[in-house]
Amino acid sequence: MPITIYDVAREAGVSMATVSRVVNGNPNVKPTTRKKVMAAIERLGYRPNAVARGLASKKTTTVGVIIPDISSLFFSELARGIEDIATMYKYNIILCNSDQRLEKELQLINTLLEKQVDGLLFMGAEIKEDHLQILSTTSVPTVLAATRDPDNILPSVTIDHFQAAYDATKVLLDKGHKRVGMIYGPSNDPLGGLIRFEGYKQALKDAGIPLDESICASGTYWYESGLRIMTEFLALPEPPTAVFASSDEMAIGAIHAVQDAGLSVPNDIEVIGYDNIRLAEMVRPKLTTVVQPMYDIGAVAMRLLTKYMNNEHVEEHVVLLPHRIEYRQSTRA
């Protein structure tokens, strides 16, 4: 039979209420009594029943985290930031992989709510009406990480993707490039796809350079799409002299396509990526990239969620963290 709080109380010669106070960290227990109860817990191998404690306190000290792809270096770094802050504030994490499928995302949200989590952290490509219908009506606090809904209804932590893409494109334009190509994200991703593409187009417009759709293409964020699209660019009568990719993996694929064609990065074609994943420093030449502070986004999102869960005052429910460009060897000095 499982060891119960009654067994610990009998072993220590105290009341069950005293054992409960010790287990829950209540300071109103004499040091000698606390020591006696802890010794009994250790001897018996007692483990508090989290479900029972949750029913009593109406809190489970768990947070549900929905992540699109746990194998992605980008999202794994975000998850690390979430986990570190959750540990600091004594919350446990239930991590769920959604595969960026709407049906699975909605199922996971409902499942986590049924498990009585104290809060939700959601990471996904596009926040649709189906998401908002659940997340904006539940009493469980929710924070979006590395995304946001179109009308900023839900609390969120991300960066200004339009400005980041604009800045990266302008770096290449300021170097004198007239044919700057872009490999952008899927069109159903409003942050990685459309908004970054809009930033790119605005930078071209401000520089007085017309958009050439032959050197713009939508990828999947993955290495293979960058390799394929850059190979197609290089087959054009007038290939781009510089390329901005809206993920580091696609940028690395583009670099390898250039090298496979017997050309040099950055001497023949300059390349800028996006996200600053660890691979950006492992590839040769090392990748110049937009630094999206992945760990910080996760950490700040988790801290913001703790404020909502504990009814603390929140100044701004939409947080935009700063971005920057890390210059490495894939662009010329």
Short mmCIF file of C-alpha atoms in Angstrom, two decimals, residues 61-332:
data_model
loop_
_atom_site.label_atom_id
_atom_site.label_comp_id
_atom_site.label_asym_id
_atom_site.label_seq_id
_atom_site.Cartn_x
_atom_site.Cartn_y
_atom_site.Cartn_z
CA THR A 61 1.98 24.12 -9.93
CA THR A 62 2.18 22.83 -13.50
CA VAL A 63 2.38 24.78 -16.74
CA GLY A 64 1.46 23.36 -20.13
CA VAL A 65 3.88 24.24 -22.94
CA ILE A 66 2.86 23.61 -26.55
CA ILE A 67 5.82 23.66 -28.92
CA PRO A 68 5.66 23.18 -32.72
CA ASP A 69 8.74 20.99 -33.11
CA ILE A 70 10.93 19.79 -30.26
CA SER A 71 13.66 18.76 -32.72
CA SER A 72 14.05 22.37 -33.89
CA LEU A 73 17.12 24.09 -32.44
CA PHE A 74 15.11 27.29 -32.34
CA PHE A 75 12.28 25.93 -30.22
CA SER A 76 14.53 23.80 -28.01
CA GLU A 77 16.38 26.94 -26.95
CA LEU A 78 13.07 28.63 -26.20
CA ALA A 79 12.02 25.63 -24.12
CA ARG A 80 15.25 25.88 -22.14
CA GLY A 81 14.46 29.48 -21.21
CA ILE A 82 10.97 28.46 -20.13
CA GLU A 83 12.24 25.54 -18.07
CA ASP A 84 14.86 27.57 -16.21
CA ILE A 85 12.39 30.24 -15.10
CA ALA A 86 9.72 27.65 -14.30
CA THR A 87 12.21 25.88 -12.02
CA MET A 88 13.11 29.18 -10.36
CA TYR A 89 9.43 29.78 -9.52
CA LYS A 90 8.85 26.12 -8.59
CA TYR A 91 6.57 25.19 -11.48
CA ASN A 92 6.67 21.89 -13.34
CA ILE A 93 6.43 21.75 -17.13
CA ILE A 94 4.28 19.51 -19.31
CA LEU A 95 5.89 19.79 -22.75
CA CYS A 96 3.79 18.87 -25.79
CA ASN A 97 4.83 18.67 -29.45
CA SER A 98 2.15 19.93 -31.88
CA ASP A 99 3.86 19.34 -35.26
CA GLN A 100 2.34 22.72 -36.29
CA ARG A 101 -0.99 21.01 -37.00
CA LEU A 102 -4.07 23.01 -36.04
CA GLU A 103 -6.13 19.98 -35.05
CA LYS A 104 -3.37 18.69 -32.77
CA GLU A 105 -2.75 22.15 -31.27
CA LEU A 106 -6.42 22.49 -30.30
CA GLN A 107 -6.48 18.95 -28.92
CA LEU A 108 -3.38 19.63 -26.79
CA ILE A 109 -4.82 22.89 -25.45
CA ASN A 110 -8.01 21.12 -24.36
CA THR A 111 -6.07 18.20 -22.87
CA LEU A 112 -3.84 20.50 -20.81
CA LEU A 113 -6.83 22.48 -19.59
CA GLU A 114 -8.49 19.22 -18.53
CA LYS A 115 -5.35 18.38 -16.56
CA GLN A 116 -5.93 21.59 -14.56
CA VAL A 117 -2.64 23.29 -15.47
CA ASP A 118 -2.16 26.65 -13.78
CA GLY A 119 -1.05 28.32 -17.02
CA LEU A 120 -0.35 27.78 -20.72
CA LEU A 121 2.56 28.80 -22.93
CA PHE A 122 1.81 28.47 -26.61
CA MET A 123 4.25 28.52 -29.53
CA GLY A 124 2.87 28.14 -33.03
CA ALA A 125 3.03 29.62 -36.50
CA GLU A 126 -0.36 31.28 -36.83
CA ILE A 127 -2.87 32.20 -34.13
CA LYS A 128 -6.25 31.50 -35.71
CA GLU A 129 -9.81 32.15 -34.62
CA ASP A 130 -10.01 28.56 -33.33
CA HIS A 131 -7.08 29.22 -30.98
CA LEU A 132 -8.53 32.52 -29.76
CA GLN A 133 -11.93 30.99 -29.13
CA ILE A 134 -10.41 28.63 -26.54
CA LEU A 135 -7.54 30.69 -25.16
CA SER A 136 -9.38 33.99 -24.72
CA THR A 137 -12.34 32.40 -22.92
CA THR A 138 -10.57 30.08 -20.47
CA SER A 139 -9.78 31.30 -16.96
CA VAL A 140 -6.32 29.72 -17.23
CA PRO A 141 -3.70 32.40 -18.02
CA THR A 142 -2.05 32.02 -21.43
CA VAL A 143 1.06 33.64 -22.89
CA LEU A 144 2.21 33.34 -26.51
CA ALA A 145 5.96 32.88 -27.04
CA ALA A 146 7.73 33.79 -30.31
CA THR A 147 4.37 34.57 -31.88
CA ARG A 148 1.36 36.79 -31.31
CA ASP A 149 -2.24 37.03 -32.41
CA PRO A 150 -3.22 39.58 -35.09
CA ASP A 151 -5.09 41.90 -32.71
CA ASN A 152 -2.76 41.50 -29.69
CA ILE A 153 -5.59 40.15 -27.57
CA LEU A 154 -3.42 37.58 -25.77
CA PRO A 155 -0.22 38.35 -23.83
CA SER A 156 2.85 37.61 -25.95
CA VAL A 157 6.64 37.85 -26.07
CA THR A 158 8.44 38.13 -29.40
CA ILE A 159 10.53 40.58 -31.48
CA ASP A 160 9.63 43.08 -34.21
CA HIS A 161 10.01 40.73 -37.18
CA PHE A 162 9.18 43.39 -39.76
CA GLN A 163 11.96 45.67 -38.52
CA ALA A 164 14.43 42.79 -38.13
CA ALA A 165 13.92 41.71 -41.76
CA TYR A 166 14.09 45.32 -42.90
CA ASP A 167 17.39 45.81 -41.08
CA ALA A 168 18.94 42.63 -42.51
CA THR A 169 17.93 43.54 -46.07
CA LYS A 170 19.20 47.10 -45.64
CA VAL A 171 22.62 45.77 -44.59
CA LEU A 172 22.93 44.09 -47.99
CA LEU A 173 21.52 47.06 -49.89
CA ASP A 174 23.92 49.45 -48.14
CA LYS A 175 26.77 47.31 -49.45
CA GLY A 176 25.72 48.27 -52.97
CA HIS A 177 23.81 45.12 -53.94
CA LYS A 178 21.02 45.73 -56.48
CA ARG A 179 19.87 42.12 -56.68
CA VAL A 180 19.10 40.98 -53.14
CA GLY A 181 17.12 37.75 -53.08
CA MET A 182 15.01 36.45 -50.23
CA ILE A 183 14.10 32.95 -49.08
CA TYR A 184 11.17 33.56 -46.75
CA GLY A 185 9.09 31.26 -44.59
CA PRO A 186 5.76 29.56 -45.36
CA SER A 187 2.97 31.94 -46.31
CA ASN A 188 0.75 30.51 -43.54
CA ASP A 189 3.25 31.74 -40.95
CA PRO A 190 2.46 35.44 -40.42
CA LEU A 191 5.71 36.05 -38.50
CA GLY A 192 8.36 34.00 -40.27
CA GLY A 193 6.70 34.19 -43.64
CA LEU A 194 4.63 37.25 -44.41
CA ILE A 195 5.89 39.87 -41.94
CA ARG A 196 9.58 39.23 -42.67
CA PHE A 197 8.84 39.26 -46.40
CA GLU A 198 7.04 42.60 -45.94
CA GLY A 199 10.10 44.00 -44.14
CA TYR A 200 12.30 42.87 -47.02
CA LYS A 201 10.01 44.50 -49.60
CA GLN A 202 9.87 47.76 -47.66
CA ALA A 203 13.67 47.94 -47.52
CA LEU A 204 13.80 47.49 -51.32
CA LYS A 205 11.14 50.15 -51.80
CA ASP A 206 12.94 52.66 -49.57
CA ALA A 207 16.14 52.03 -51.57
CA GLY A 208 14.31 52.64 -54.84
CA ILE A 209 14.83 49.06 -56.06
CA PRO A 210 11.86 47.28 -57.70
CA LEU A 211 10.83 43.88 -56.37
CA ASP A 212 12.00 41.00 -58.60
CA GLU A 213 9.81 38.01 -57.78
CA SER A 214 12.19 35.65 -59.63
CA ILE A 215 14.64 35.95 -56.72
CA CYS A 216 12.03 35.60 -53.95
CA ALA A 217 10.72 32.21 -52.88
CA SER A 218 8.92 30.59 -49.94
CA GLY A 219 10.78 27.85 -48.08
CA THR A 220 9.97 25.56 -45.17
CA TYR A 221 12.61 26.92 -42.71
CA TRP A 222 14.57 23.70 -43.21
CA TYR A 223 18.01 23.25 -44.74
CA GLU A 224 16.74 21.33 -47.79
CA SER A 225 14.48 24.16 -48.96
CA GLY A 226 17.31 26.68 -48.73
CA LEU A 227 19.56 24.41 -50.77
CA ARG A 228 16.88 23.83 -53.42
CA ILE A 229 15.76 27.45 -53.75
CA MET A 230 19.30 28.83 -53.93
CA THR A 231 20.14 26.27 -56.62
CA GLU A 232 17.15 27.60 -58.59
CA PHE A 233 18.29 31.20 -58.08
CA LEU A 234 21.76 30.36 -59.40
CA ALA A 235 20.24 28.90 -62.59
CA LEU A 236 18.64 32.27 -63.47
CA PRO A 237 20.16 34.42 -66.23
CA GLU A 238 20.76 37.07 -63.53
CA PRO A 239 21.15 35.38 -60.14
CA PRO A 240 21.13 37.44 -56.95
CA THR A 241 24.41 38.83 -55.64
CA ALA A 242 23.17 38.60 -52.05
CA VAL A 243 20.48 36.58 -50.28
CA PHE A 244 18.58 37.05 -47.03
CA ALA A 245 16.99 33.87 -45.65
CA SER A 246 14.41 33.98 -42.88
CA SER A 247 15.92 31.03 -41.03
CA ASP A 248 19.51 29.99 -40.38
CA GLU A 249 18.93 26.48 -41.70
CA MET A 250 17.72 27.85 -45.04
CA ALA A 251 20.68 30.26 -45.10
CA ILE A 252 23.10 27.38 -44.54
CA GLY A 253 21.40 25.46 -47.34
CA ALA A 254 21.88 28.53 -49.56
CA ILE A 255 25.59 28.72 -48.67
CA HIS A 256 26.09 25.08 -49.62
CA ALA A 257 24.25 25.59 -52.92
CA VAL A 258 26.62 28.45 -53.75
CA GLN A 259 29.63 26.32 -52.83
CA ASP A 260 28.31 23.36 -54.82
CA ALA A 261 28.18 25.66 -57.86
CA GLY A 262 31.88 26.42 -57.44
CA LEU A 263 31.25 29.94 -56.14
CA SER A 264 32.35 31.64 -52.94
CA VAL A 265 30.47 33.02 -49.96
CA PRO A 266 30.89 35.94 -49.39
CA ASN A 267 33.12 36.89 -52.34
CA ASP A 268 30.57 35.98 -55.03
CA ILE A 269 27.35 35.99 -53.03
CA GLU A 270 26.72 37.35 -49.53
CA VAL A 271 24.25 35.55 -47.24
CA ILE A 272 22.40 36.62 -44.09
CA GLY A 273 20.30 34.24 -41.98
CA TYR A 274 17.79 34.63 -39.16
CA ASP A 275 17.56 33.27 -35.58
CA ASN A 276 21.24 32.79 -34.60
CA ILE A 277 20.97 29.08 -33.82
CA ARG A 278 24.16 27.26 -32.75
CA LEU A 279 24.75 25.98 -36.28
CA ALA A 280 25.36 29.57 -37.41
CA GLU A 281 28.81 29.39 -35.80
CA MET A 282 29.52 25.82 -36.89
CA VAL A 283 29.09 26.30 -40.64
CA ARG A 284 31.99 27.60 -42.75
CA PRO A 285 31.97 30.43 -43.51
CA LYS A 286 30.31 31.35 -40.22
CA LEU A 287 26.87 32.80 -40.81
CA THR A 288 25.94 36.47 -40.41
CA THR A 289 22.44 36.41 -38.94
CA VAL A 290 19.64 38.26 -37.21
CA VAL A 291 19.84 37.44 -33.52
CA GLN A 292 16.44 36.52 -32.19
CA PRO A 293 16.99 36.08 -28.43
CA MET A 294 15.42 32.65 -28.24
CA TYR A 295 16.34 31.81 -24.65
CA ASP A 296 15.24 35.26 -23.47
CA ILE A 297 11.89 34.98 -25.25
CA GLY A 298 11.20 31.73 -23.42
CA ALA A 299 12.40 33.08 -20.08
CA VAL A 300 10.47 36.36 -20.32
CA ALA A 301 7.32 34.56 -21.50
CA MET A 302 7.48 32.21 -18.50
CA ARG A 303 8.06 35.11 -16.10
CA LEU A 304 5.12 36.99 -17.61
CA LEU A 305 2.97 33.90 -17.15
CA THR A 306 3.95 33.63 -13.47
CA LYS A 307 2.72 37.20 -12.99
CA TYR A 308 -0.68 36.33 -14.40
CA MET A 309 -0.88 33.09 -12.42
CA ASN A 310 -0.08 34.93 -9.18
CA ASN A 311 -2.25 37.98 -9.95
CA GLU A 312 0.75 40.33 -10.05
CA HIS A 313 0.58 43.68 -11.81
CA VAL A 314 1.53 43.59 -15.49
CA GLU A 315 2.63 46.80 -17.21
CA GLU A 316 2.52 45.62 -20.85
CA HIS A 317 0.88 42.42 -22.06
CA VAL A 318 2.71 42.52 -25.41
CA VAL A 319 6.49 42.44 -24.97
CA LEU A 320 8.88 43.09 -27.88
CA LEU A 321 12.46 42.13 -27.13
CA PRO A 322 15.36 43.76 -29.02
CA HIS A 323 17.01 42.09 -31.99
CA ARG A 324 20.43 42.68 -33.50
CA ILE A 325 22.59 41.48 -36.37
CA GLU A 326 25.61 39.31 -35.59
CA TYR A 327 28.21 39.89 -38.29
CA ARG A 328 30.30 36.86 -39.23
CA GLN A 329 32.03 35.56 -42.36
CA SER A 330 29.13 35.06 -44.78
CA THR A 331 29.10 38.81 -45.44
CA ARG A 332 32.00 41.00 -46.41
#
